[in-house]
Coordinates of C-alpha atoms in Angstrom, one line a residue:
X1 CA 45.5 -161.1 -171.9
X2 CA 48.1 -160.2 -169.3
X3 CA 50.9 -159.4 -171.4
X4 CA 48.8 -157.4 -174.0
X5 CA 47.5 -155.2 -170.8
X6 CA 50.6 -154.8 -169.4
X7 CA 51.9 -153.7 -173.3
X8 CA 48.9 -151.0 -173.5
X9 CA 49.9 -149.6 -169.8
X10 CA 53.0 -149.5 -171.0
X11 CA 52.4 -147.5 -174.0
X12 CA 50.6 -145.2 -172.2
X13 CA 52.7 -144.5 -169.6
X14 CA 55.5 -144.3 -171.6
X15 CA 54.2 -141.8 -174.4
X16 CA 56.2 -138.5 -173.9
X17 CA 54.2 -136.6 -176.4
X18 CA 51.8 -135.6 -173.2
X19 CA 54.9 -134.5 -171.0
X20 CA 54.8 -131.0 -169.9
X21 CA 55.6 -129.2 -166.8
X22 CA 53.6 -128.5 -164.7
X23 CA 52.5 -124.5 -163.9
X24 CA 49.5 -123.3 -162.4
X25 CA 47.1 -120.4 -164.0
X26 CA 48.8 -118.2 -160.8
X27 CA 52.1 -118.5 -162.5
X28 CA 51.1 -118.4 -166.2
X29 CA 49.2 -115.3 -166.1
X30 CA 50.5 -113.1 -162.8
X31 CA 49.1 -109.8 -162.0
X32 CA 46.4 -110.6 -164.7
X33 CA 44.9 -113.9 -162.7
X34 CA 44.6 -111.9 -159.6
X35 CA 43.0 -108.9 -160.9
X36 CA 40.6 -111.4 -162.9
X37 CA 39.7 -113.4 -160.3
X38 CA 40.0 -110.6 -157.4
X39 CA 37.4 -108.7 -159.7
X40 CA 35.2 -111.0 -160.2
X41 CA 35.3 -110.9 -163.7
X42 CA 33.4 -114.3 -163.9
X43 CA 30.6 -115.6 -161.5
X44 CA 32.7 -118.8 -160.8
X45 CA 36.3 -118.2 -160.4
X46 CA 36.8 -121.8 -161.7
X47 CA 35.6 -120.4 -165.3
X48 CA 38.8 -118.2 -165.8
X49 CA 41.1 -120.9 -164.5
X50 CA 39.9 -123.2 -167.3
X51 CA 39.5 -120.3 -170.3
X52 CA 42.5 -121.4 -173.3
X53 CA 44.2 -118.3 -174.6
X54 CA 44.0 -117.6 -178.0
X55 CA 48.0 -117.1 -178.5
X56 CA 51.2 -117.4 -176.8
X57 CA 50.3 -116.6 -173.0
X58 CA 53.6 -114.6 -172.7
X59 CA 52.2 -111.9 -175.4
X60 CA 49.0 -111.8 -173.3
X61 CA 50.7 -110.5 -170.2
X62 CA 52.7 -108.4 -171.9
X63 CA 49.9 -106.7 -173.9
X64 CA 47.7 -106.7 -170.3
X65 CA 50.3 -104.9 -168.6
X66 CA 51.2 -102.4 -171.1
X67 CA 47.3 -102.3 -171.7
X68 CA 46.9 -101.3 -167.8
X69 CA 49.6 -99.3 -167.3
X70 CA 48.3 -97.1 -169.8
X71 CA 46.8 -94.0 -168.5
X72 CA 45.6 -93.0 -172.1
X73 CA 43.7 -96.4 -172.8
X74 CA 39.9 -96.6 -172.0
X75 CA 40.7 -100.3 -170.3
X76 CA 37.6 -103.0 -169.9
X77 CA 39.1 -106.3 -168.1
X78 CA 36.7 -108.4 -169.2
X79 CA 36.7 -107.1 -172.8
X80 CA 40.4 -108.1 -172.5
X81 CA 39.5 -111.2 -171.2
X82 CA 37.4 -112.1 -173.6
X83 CA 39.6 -111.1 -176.8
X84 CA 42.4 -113.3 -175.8
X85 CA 41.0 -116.6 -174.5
X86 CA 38.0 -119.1 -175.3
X87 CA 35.6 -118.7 -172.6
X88 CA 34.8 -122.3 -171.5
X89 CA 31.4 -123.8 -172.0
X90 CA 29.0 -126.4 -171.1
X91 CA 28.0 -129.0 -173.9
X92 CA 25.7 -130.9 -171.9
X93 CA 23.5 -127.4 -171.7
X94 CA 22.7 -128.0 -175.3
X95 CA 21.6 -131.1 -174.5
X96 CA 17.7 -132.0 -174.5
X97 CA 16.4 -134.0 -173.1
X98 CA 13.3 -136.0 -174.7
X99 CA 13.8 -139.9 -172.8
X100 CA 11.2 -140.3 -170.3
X101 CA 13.3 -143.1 -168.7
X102 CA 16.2 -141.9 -166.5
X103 CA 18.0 -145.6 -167.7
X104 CA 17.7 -144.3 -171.2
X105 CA 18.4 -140.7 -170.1
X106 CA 21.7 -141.8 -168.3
X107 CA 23.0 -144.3 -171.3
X108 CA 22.2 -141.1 -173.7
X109 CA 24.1 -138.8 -171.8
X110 CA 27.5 -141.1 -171.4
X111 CA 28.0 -139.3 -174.9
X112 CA 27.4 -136.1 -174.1
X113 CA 29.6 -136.4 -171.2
X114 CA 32.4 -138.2 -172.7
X115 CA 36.0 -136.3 -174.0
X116 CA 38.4 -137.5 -176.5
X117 CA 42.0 -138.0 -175.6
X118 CA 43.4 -134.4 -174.9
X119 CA 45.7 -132.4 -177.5
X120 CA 48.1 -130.5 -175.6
X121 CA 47.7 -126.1 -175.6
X122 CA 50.5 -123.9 -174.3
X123 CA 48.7 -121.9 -171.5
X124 CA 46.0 -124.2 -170.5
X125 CA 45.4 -125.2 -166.8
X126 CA 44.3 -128.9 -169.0
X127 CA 47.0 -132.0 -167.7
X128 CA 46.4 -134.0 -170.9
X129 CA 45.2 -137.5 -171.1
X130 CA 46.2 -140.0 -173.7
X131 CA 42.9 -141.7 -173.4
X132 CA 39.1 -141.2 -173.2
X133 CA 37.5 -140.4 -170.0
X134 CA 34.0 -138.8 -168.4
X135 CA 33.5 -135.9 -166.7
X136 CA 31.4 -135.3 -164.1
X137 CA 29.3 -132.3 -166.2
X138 CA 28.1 -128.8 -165.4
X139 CA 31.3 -126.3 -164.5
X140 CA 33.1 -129.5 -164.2
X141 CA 34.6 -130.1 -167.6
X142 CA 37.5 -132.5 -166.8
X143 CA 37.9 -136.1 -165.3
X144 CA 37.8 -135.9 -161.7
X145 CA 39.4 -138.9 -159.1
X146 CA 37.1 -140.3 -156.6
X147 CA 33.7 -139.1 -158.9
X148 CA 35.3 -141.9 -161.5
X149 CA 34.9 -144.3 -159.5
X150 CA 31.1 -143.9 -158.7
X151 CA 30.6 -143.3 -162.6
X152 CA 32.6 -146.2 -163.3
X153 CA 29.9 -148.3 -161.3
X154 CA 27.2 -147.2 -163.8
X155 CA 29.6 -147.5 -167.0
X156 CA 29.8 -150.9 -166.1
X157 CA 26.3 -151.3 -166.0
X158 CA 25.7 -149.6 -169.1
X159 CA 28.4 -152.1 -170.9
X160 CA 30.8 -149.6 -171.1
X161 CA 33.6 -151.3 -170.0
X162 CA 36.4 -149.8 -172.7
X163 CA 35.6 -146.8 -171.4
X164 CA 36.1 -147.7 -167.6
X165 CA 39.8 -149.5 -168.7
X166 CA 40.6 -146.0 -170.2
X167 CA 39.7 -144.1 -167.2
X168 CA 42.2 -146.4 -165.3
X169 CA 44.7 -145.9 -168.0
X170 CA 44.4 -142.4 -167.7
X171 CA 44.6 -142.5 -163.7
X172 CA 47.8 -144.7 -164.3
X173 CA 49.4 -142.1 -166.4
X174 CA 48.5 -139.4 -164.3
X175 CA 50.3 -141.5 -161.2
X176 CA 53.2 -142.3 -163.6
X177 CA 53.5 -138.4 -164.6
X178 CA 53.1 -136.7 -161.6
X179 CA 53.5 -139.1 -158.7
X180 CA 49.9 -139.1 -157.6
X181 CA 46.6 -139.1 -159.2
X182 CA 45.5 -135.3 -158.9
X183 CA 41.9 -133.7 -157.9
X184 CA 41.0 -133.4 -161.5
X185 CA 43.3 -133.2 -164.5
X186 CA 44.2 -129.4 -164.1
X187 CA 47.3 -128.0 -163.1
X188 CA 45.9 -125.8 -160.7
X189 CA 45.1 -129.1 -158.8
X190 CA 48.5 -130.7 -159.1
X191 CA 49.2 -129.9 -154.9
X192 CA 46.6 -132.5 -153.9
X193 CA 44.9 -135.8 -154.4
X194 CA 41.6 -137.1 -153.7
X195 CA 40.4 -140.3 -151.4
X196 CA 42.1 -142.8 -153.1
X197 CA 39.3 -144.6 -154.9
X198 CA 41.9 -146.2 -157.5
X199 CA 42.6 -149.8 -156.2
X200 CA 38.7 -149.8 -155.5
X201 CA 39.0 -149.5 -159.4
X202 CA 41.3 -151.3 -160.4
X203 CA 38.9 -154.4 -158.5
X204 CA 36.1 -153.2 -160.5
X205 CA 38.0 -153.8 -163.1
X206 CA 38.9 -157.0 -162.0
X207 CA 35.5 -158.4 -161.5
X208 CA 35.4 -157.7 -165.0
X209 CA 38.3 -159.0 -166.8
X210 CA 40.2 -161.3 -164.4
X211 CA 42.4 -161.3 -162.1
X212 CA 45.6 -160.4 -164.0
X213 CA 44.4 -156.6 -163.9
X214 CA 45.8 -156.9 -160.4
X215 CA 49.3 -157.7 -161.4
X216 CA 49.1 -155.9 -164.9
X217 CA 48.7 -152.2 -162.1
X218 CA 50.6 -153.4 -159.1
X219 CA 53.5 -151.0 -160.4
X220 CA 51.3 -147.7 -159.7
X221 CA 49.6 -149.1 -157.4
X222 CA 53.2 -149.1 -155.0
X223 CA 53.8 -145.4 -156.2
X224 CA 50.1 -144.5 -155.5
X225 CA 51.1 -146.4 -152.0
X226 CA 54.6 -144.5 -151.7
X227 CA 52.2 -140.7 -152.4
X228 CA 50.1 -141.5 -149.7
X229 CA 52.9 -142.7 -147.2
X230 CA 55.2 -140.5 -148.0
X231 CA 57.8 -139.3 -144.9
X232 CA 56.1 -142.6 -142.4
X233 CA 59.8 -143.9 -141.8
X234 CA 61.0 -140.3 -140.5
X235 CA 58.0 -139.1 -139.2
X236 CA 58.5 -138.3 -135.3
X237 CA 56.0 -139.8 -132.6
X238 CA 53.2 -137.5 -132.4
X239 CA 54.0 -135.4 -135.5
X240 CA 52.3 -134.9 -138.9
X241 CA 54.3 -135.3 -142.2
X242 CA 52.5 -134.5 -145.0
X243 CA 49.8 -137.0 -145.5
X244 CA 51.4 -138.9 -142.7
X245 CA 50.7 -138.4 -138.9
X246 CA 52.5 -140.8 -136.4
X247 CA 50.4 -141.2 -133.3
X248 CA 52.1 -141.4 -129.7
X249 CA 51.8 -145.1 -129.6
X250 CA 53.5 -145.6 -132.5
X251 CA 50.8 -146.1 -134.9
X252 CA 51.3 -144.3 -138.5
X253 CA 47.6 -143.0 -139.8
X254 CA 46.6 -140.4 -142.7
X255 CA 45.4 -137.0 -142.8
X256 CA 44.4 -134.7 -146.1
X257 CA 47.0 -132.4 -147.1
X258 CA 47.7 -130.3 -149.8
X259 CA 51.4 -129.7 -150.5
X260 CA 50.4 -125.6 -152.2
X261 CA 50.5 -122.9 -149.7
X262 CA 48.4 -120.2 -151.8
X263 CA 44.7 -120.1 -152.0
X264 CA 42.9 -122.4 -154.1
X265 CA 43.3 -121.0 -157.8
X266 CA 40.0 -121.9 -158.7
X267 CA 38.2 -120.2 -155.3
X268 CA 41.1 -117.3 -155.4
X269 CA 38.7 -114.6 -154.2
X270 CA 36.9 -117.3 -151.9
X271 CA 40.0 -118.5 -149.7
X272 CA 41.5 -114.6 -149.5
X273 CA 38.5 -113.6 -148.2
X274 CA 37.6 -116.4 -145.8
X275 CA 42.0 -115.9 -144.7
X276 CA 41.2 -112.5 -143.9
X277 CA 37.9 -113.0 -142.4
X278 CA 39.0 -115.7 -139.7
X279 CA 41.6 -113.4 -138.3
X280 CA 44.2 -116.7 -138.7
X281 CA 47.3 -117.4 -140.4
X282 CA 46.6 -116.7 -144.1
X283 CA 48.8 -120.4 -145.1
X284 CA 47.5 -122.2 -142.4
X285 CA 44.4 -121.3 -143.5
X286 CA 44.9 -122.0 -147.2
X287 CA 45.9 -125.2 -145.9
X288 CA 43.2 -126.6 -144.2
X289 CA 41.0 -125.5 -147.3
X290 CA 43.3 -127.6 -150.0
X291 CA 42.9 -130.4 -147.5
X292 CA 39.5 -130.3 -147.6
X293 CA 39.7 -129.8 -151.3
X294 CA 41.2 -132.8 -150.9
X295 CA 38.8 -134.7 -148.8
X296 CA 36.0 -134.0 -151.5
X297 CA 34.0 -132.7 -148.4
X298 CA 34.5 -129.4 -150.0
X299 CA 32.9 -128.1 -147.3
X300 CA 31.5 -129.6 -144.0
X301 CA 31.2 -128.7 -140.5
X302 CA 33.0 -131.9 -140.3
X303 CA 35.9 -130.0 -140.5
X304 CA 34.9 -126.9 -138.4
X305 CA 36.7 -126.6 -134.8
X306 CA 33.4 -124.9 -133.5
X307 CA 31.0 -126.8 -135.9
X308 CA 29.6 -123.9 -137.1
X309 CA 32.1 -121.9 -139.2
X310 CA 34.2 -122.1 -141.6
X311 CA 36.9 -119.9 -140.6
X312 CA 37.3 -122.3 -137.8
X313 CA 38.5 -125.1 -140.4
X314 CA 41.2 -127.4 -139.1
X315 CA 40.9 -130.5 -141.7
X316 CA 44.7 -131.1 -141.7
X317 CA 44.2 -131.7 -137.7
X318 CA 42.1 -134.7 -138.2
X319 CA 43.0 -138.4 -139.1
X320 CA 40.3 -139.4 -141.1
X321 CA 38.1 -142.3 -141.0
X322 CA 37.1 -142.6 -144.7
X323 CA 41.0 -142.0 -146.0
X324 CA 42.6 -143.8 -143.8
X325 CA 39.8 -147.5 -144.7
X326 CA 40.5 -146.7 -148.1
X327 CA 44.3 -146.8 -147.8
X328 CA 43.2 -150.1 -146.0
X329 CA 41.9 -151.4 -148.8
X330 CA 44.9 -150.3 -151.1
X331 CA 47.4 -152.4 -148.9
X332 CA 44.9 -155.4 -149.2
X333 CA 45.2 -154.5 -153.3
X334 CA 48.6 -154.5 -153.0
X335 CA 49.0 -157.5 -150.7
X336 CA 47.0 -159.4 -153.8
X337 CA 48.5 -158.1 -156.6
X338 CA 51.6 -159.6 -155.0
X339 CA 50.5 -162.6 -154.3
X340 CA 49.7 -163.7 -158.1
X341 CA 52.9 -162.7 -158.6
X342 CA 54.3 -165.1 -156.2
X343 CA 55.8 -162.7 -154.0
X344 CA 54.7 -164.3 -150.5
X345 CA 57.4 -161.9 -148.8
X346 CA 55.6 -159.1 -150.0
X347 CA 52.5 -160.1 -149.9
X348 CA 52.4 -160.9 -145.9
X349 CA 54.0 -157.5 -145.8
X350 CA 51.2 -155.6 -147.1
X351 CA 48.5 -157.4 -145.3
X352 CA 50.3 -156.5 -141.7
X353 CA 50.2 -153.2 -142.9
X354 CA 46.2 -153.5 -143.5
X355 CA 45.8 -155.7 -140.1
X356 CA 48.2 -153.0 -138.0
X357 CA 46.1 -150.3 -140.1
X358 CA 42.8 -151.9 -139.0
X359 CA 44.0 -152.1 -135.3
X360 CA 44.6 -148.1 -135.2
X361 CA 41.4 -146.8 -136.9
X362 CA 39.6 -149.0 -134.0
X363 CA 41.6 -147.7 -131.6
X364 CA 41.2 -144.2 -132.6
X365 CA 38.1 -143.9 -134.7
X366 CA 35.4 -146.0 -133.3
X367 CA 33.5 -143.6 -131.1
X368 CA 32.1 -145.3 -127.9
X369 CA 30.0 -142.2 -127.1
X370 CA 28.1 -142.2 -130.7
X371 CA 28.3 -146.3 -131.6
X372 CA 29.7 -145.3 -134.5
X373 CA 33.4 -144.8 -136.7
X374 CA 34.4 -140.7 -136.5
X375 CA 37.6 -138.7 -137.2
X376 CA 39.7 -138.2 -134.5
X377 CA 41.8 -135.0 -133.7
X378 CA 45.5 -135.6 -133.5
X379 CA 46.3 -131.8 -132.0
X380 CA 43.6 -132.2 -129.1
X381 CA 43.9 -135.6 -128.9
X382 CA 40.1 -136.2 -128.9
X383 CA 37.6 -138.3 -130.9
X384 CA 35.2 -136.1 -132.7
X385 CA 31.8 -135.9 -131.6
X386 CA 30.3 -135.5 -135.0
X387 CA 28.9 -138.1 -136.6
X388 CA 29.4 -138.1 -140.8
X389 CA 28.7 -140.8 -143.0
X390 CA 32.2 -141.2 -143.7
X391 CA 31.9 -143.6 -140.9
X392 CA 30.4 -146.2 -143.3
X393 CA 33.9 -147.0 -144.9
X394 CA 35.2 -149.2 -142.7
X395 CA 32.1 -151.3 -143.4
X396 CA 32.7 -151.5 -147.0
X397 CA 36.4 -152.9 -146.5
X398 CA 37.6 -154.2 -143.2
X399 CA 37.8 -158.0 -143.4
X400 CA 38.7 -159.6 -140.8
X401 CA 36.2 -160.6 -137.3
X402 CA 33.4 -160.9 -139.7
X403 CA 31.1 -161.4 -136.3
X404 CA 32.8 -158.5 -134.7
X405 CA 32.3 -156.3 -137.5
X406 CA 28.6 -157.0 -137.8
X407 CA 28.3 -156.2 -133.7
X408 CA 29.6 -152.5 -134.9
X409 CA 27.6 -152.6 -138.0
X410 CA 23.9 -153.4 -135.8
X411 CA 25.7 -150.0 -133.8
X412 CA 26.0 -147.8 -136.7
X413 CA 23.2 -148.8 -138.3
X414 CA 21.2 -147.9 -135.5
X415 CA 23.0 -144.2 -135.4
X416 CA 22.2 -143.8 -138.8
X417 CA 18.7 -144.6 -138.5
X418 CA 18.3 -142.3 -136.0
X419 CA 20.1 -139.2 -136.6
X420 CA 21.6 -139.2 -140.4
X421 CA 18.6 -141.0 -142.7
X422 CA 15.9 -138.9 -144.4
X423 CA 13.3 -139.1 -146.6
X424 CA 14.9 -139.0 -149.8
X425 CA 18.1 -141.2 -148.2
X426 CA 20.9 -139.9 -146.0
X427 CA 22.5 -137.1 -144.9
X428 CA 26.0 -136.6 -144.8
X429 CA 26.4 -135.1 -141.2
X430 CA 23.0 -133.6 -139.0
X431 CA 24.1 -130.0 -138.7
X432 CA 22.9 -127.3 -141.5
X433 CA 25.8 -124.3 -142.3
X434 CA 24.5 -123.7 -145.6
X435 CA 28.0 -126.1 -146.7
X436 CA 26.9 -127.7 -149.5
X437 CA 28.0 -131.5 -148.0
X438 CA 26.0 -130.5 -144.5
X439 CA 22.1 -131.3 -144.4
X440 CA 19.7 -131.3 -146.0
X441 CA 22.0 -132.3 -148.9
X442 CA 23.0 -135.9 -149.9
X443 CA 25.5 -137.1 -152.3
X444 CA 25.6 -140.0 -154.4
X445 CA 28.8 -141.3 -153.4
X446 CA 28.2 -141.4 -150.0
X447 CA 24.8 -142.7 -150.2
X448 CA 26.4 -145.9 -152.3
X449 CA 29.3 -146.5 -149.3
X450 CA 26.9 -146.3 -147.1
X451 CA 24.5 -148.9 -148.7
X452 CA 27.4 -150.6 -149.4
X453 CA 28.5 -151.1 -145.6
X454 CA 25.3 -151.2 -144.5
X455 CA 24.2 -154.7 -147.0
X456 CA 27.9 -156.4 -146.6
X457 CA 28.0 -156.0 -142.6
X458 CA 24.6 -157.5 -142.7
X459 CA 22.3 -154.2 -142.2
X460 CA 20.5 -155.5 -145.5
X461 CA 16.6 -154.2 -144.5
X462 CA 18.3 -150.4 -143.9
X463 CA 20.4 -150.5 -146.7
X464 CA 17.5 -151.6 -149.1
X465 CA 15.3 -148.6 -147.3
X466 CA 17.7 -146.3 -148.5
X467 CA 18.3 -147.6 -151.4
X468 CA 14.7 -147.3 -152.5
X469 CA 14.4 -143.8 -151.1
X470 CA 17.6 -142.2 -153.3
X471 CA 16.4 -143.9 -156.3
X472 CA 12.9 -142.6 -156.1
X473 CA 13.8 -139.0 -155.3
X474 CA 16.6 -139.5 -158.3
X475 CA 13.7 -140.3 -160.6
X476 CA 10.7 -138.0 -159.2
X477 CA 13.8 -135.2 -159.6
X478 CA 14.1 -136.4 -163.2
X479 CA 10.4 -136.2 -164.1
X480 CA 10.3 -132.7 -162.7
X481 CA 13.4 -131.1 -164.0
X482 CA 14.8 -133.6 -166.7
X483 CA 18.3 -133.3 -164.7
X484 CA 20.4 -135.5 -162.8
X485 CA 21.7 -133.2 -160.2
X486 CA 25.0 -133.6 -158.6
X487 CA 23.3 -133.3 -155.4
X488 CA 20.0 -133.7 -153.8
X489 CA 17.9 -132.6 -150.9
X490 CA 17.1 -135.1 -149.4
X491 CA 15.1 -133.5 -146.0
X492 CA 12.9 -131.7 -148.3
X493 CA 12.1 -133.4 -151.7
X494 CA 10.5 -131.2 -153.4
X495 CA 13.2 -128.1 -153.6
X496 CA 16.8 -128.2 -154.9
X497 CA 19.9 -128.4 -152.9
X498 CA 21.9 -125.4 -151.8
X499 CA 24.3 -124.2 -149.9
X500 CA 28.4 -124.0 -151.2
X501 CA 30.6 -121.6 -153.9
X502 CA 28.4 -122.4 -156.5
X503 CA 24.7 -123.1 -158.0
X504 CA 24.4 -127.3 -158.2
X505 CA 25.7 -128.6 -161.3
X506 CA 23.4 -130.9 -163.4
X507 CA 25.0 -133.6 -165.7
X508 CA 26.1 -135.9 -163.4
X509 CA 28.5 -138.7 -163.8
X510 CA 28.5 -140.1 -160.2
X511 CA 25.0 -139.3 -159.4
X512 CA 24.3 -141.6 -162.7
X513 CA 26.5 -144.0 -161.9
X514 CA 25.3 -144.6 -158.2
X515 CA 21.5 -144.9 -159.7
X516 CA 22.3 -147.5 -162.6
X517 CA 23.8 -149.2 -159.6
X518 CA 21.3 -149.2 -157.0
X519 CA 18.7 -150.1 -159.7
X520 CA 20.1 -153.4 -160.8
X521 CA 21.9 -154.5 -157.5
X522 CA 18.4 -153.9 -155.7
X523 CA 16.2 -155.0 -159.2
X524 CA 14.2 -151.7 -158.4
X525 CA 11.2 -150.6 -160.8
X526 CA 10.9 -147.0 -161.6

């Protein structure tokens, strides 16, 4: 089996039929992206981003400028618009549903979710894939990096374990092609990542084919690695490089970052707007937006300087709890992978790495104050005060000083209790700003690390109650609406979730995934 993996990854990686360079919608289109998107031609500025023209986008800019320019032309943008490219749509919209079992509903909807390996078009924001893959549904009509690996966890549960070794295929081609795994497979993401969720993957994986899957992706696994690490060896003490921020001791730990220094092509209008509004510098600004982007908080008061606002975003200022356990995790992924390939050397290596990377989240992340794991600031040089569930991922990795870990755990589950869980499960941070990843929102991925911490560190009894709670409002959601939401209130159950750039998506692959989960690991009834 391992030499017949390592052939496919090969072939995949390999395949130069999906090579392309790489230019974002901004530099396609010009003066006709900004006037679309400054105009507001669509609701959701991600909708132009992801229209395909319907020729050569070169002849569309020329006839849009001559077309403008032309005082004797009755001009409509969106008539334009909508003569030269396919307006994107939603397949799952023409879905209906008639399961009265969310199991059924969710195995049904796999289908209607699923895309074919991707035919390259000249002008389209699309990075093809050579595989099949998911998406996540709703305005979200490509795969996207840290929601795979929440879907993945249902896929596996629905037997759809081809499908989860394509996903990883396609992450591996995407780190192969590109260096890194992207956002989503756009080009307008190329400038950023998302919380490395791919050696958790390639375990999944594992647990499901043997352990040669570790050796058979070591290769991008390193490069993934080399992304995230990028600059450490010249990075100065107390200095930020890239992803990489060495501390004053010594101690290398990882921020998000974005490496583009426009606004977000997708939320052009947004990020202008909130530039000009906080009265900052516009590409510091459009910084600390990508790297929240990034994050997948996309948006919290976690990132906010006064809590509050977000003009007073400062993500690239934080080291951050959740990144920096799951880079943990990839040196442990690493550290194995080498192993079965009987490289001791390099396998000791990797595990420091992990043990010195464990020391320093401890050091500055555990939060004596709160009990509890928080991003600290590395410009202030403070812990922050504000509690988010991305505190749960050191829970769901760390390994070593199992007792000492389950003394922090009886702490944090105890904070959570008390300030973060609700009645339809947990919140991701206490405070309300009308951002979608505030309260009264929860999110599927975060309620599974959560539970996940919570069960392995020995919190079982609060991790079941939770459990139980984000299932039931899942299904009582269900029953109402038909929908699996991409997001949840879970304060007040009986209303929809709010807040963010746009109306909540229904669809969902990770909110599926999460439930499939919960439902067999916990042998709920529904």
């Amino acid at each position: 089996m391992k030499k017949n993996l390592a052939a496919i990854l090969m072939l995949v990686i390999s395949s130069p039929m999906f090579s392309q360079k790489v230019q974002t919608p901004d530099q396609v289109y010009g003066q006709l992206f900004k006037d679309v998107q400054m105009a507001k031609i669509f609701p959701d500025g991600k909708t132009f981003v992801d229209c395909v023209p319907k020729k050569n986008p070169k002849e569309i800019l020329k006839e849009y400028l001559a077309a403008k320019n032309n005082s004797a032309l009755r001009f409509s943008l969106q008539l334009f618009v909508e003569s030269n490219f396919e307006i994107p749509k939603t397949p799952q919209l023409n879905y209906v549903t008639k399961e009265k079992d969310v199991v059924m509903h969710i195995k049904n909807l796999w289908g209607v979710l699923k895309r074919d390996a991707d035919v390259p078009v000249e002008g389209s924001s699309l990075l093809p894939l050579p595989n099949p893959y998911i998406v996540p549904g709703g305005r979200f009509r490509e795969i996207y990096y840290w929601d795979s690996y929440f879907t993945m966890l249902g896929l596996k549960e629905s037997g759809e374990n081809e499908m989860i070794e394509n996903m990883i295929k396609n992450f591996a081609y995407l780190i192969e092609t590109y260096g890194h795994i992207p956002n989503g497979n756009r080009s307008y993401y190329i400038g950023r990542s998302q919380p490395p969720f791919f050696a958790a993957m390639v375990q999944l994986l594992a647990s499901i084919k043997g352990e040669d899957v570790f050796t058979v992706y070591l290769p991008v696994l390193e490069k993934e690695y080399a992304y995230w690490m990028d600059g450490a060896a010249k990075v100065k003490l107390g200095q930020p490089y890239r992803r990489v921020v060495r501390l004053k001791d010594g101690a290398i730990l990882n921020r998000y970052w974005d490496d583009s220094n426009v606004p977000r092509q997708e939320s052009y209008r947004e990020d202008i707007e909130t530039a000009a509004k906080s009265g900052r510098n516009r590409i510091e600004m459009y910084k600390h937006l990508r790297a929240g982007a990034e994050s997948g908080i996309d948006f919290s008061n976690r990132w906010f300087a006064d809590g509050k606002n977000i003009t007073s975003i400062q993500t690239t200022n934080y080291i951050a709890v959740d990144l920096n356990s799951l880079l943990y995790n990839l040196e442990l992924v690493i550290a194995k992978g080498k192993l079965l390939k009987s490289d001791l050397q390099g396998s000791e290596e990797f595990r420091k790495k992990a043990s010195t990377r464990q020391v320093a989240i401890d050091k500055y992340c555990w939060n004596r104050n709160l009990n509890y794991y928080t991003d600290y600031n590395f410009k202030t040089q403070r812990i922050v005060n504000n509690a988010s569930l991305a505190g749960m991922y050191p829970f769901c990795f760390f390994e070593d000083k199992p007792d000492y870990l389950s003394l922090l755990a009886k702490r944090a589950a105890e904070m959570v209790r008390t300030k973060l869980l609700k009645d339809g499960g947990v919140v991701t941070v206490e405070k309300n700003t009308n951002q979608q990843w505030d309260a009264p929102n929860g999110w599927a991925p975060l309620q599974w690390m959560t539970i996940w911490g919570l069960d392995r560190c020995g919190q079982k009894e609060l991790a079941g109650d939770i459990a139980k709670r984000w299932v039931k409002l899942n299904n009582d959601v269900f029953i109402r609406t038909g929908k699996m939401m991409e997001k949840y209130n879970v304060v007040d159950t009986h209303i929809e979730a709010g807040g963010g750039e746009y109306p909540g998506q229904d669809g969902f692959g990770w909110t599926n995934g999460v439930l499939l989960a919960l439902i067999k690991k916990y042998g709920l009834t529904l």
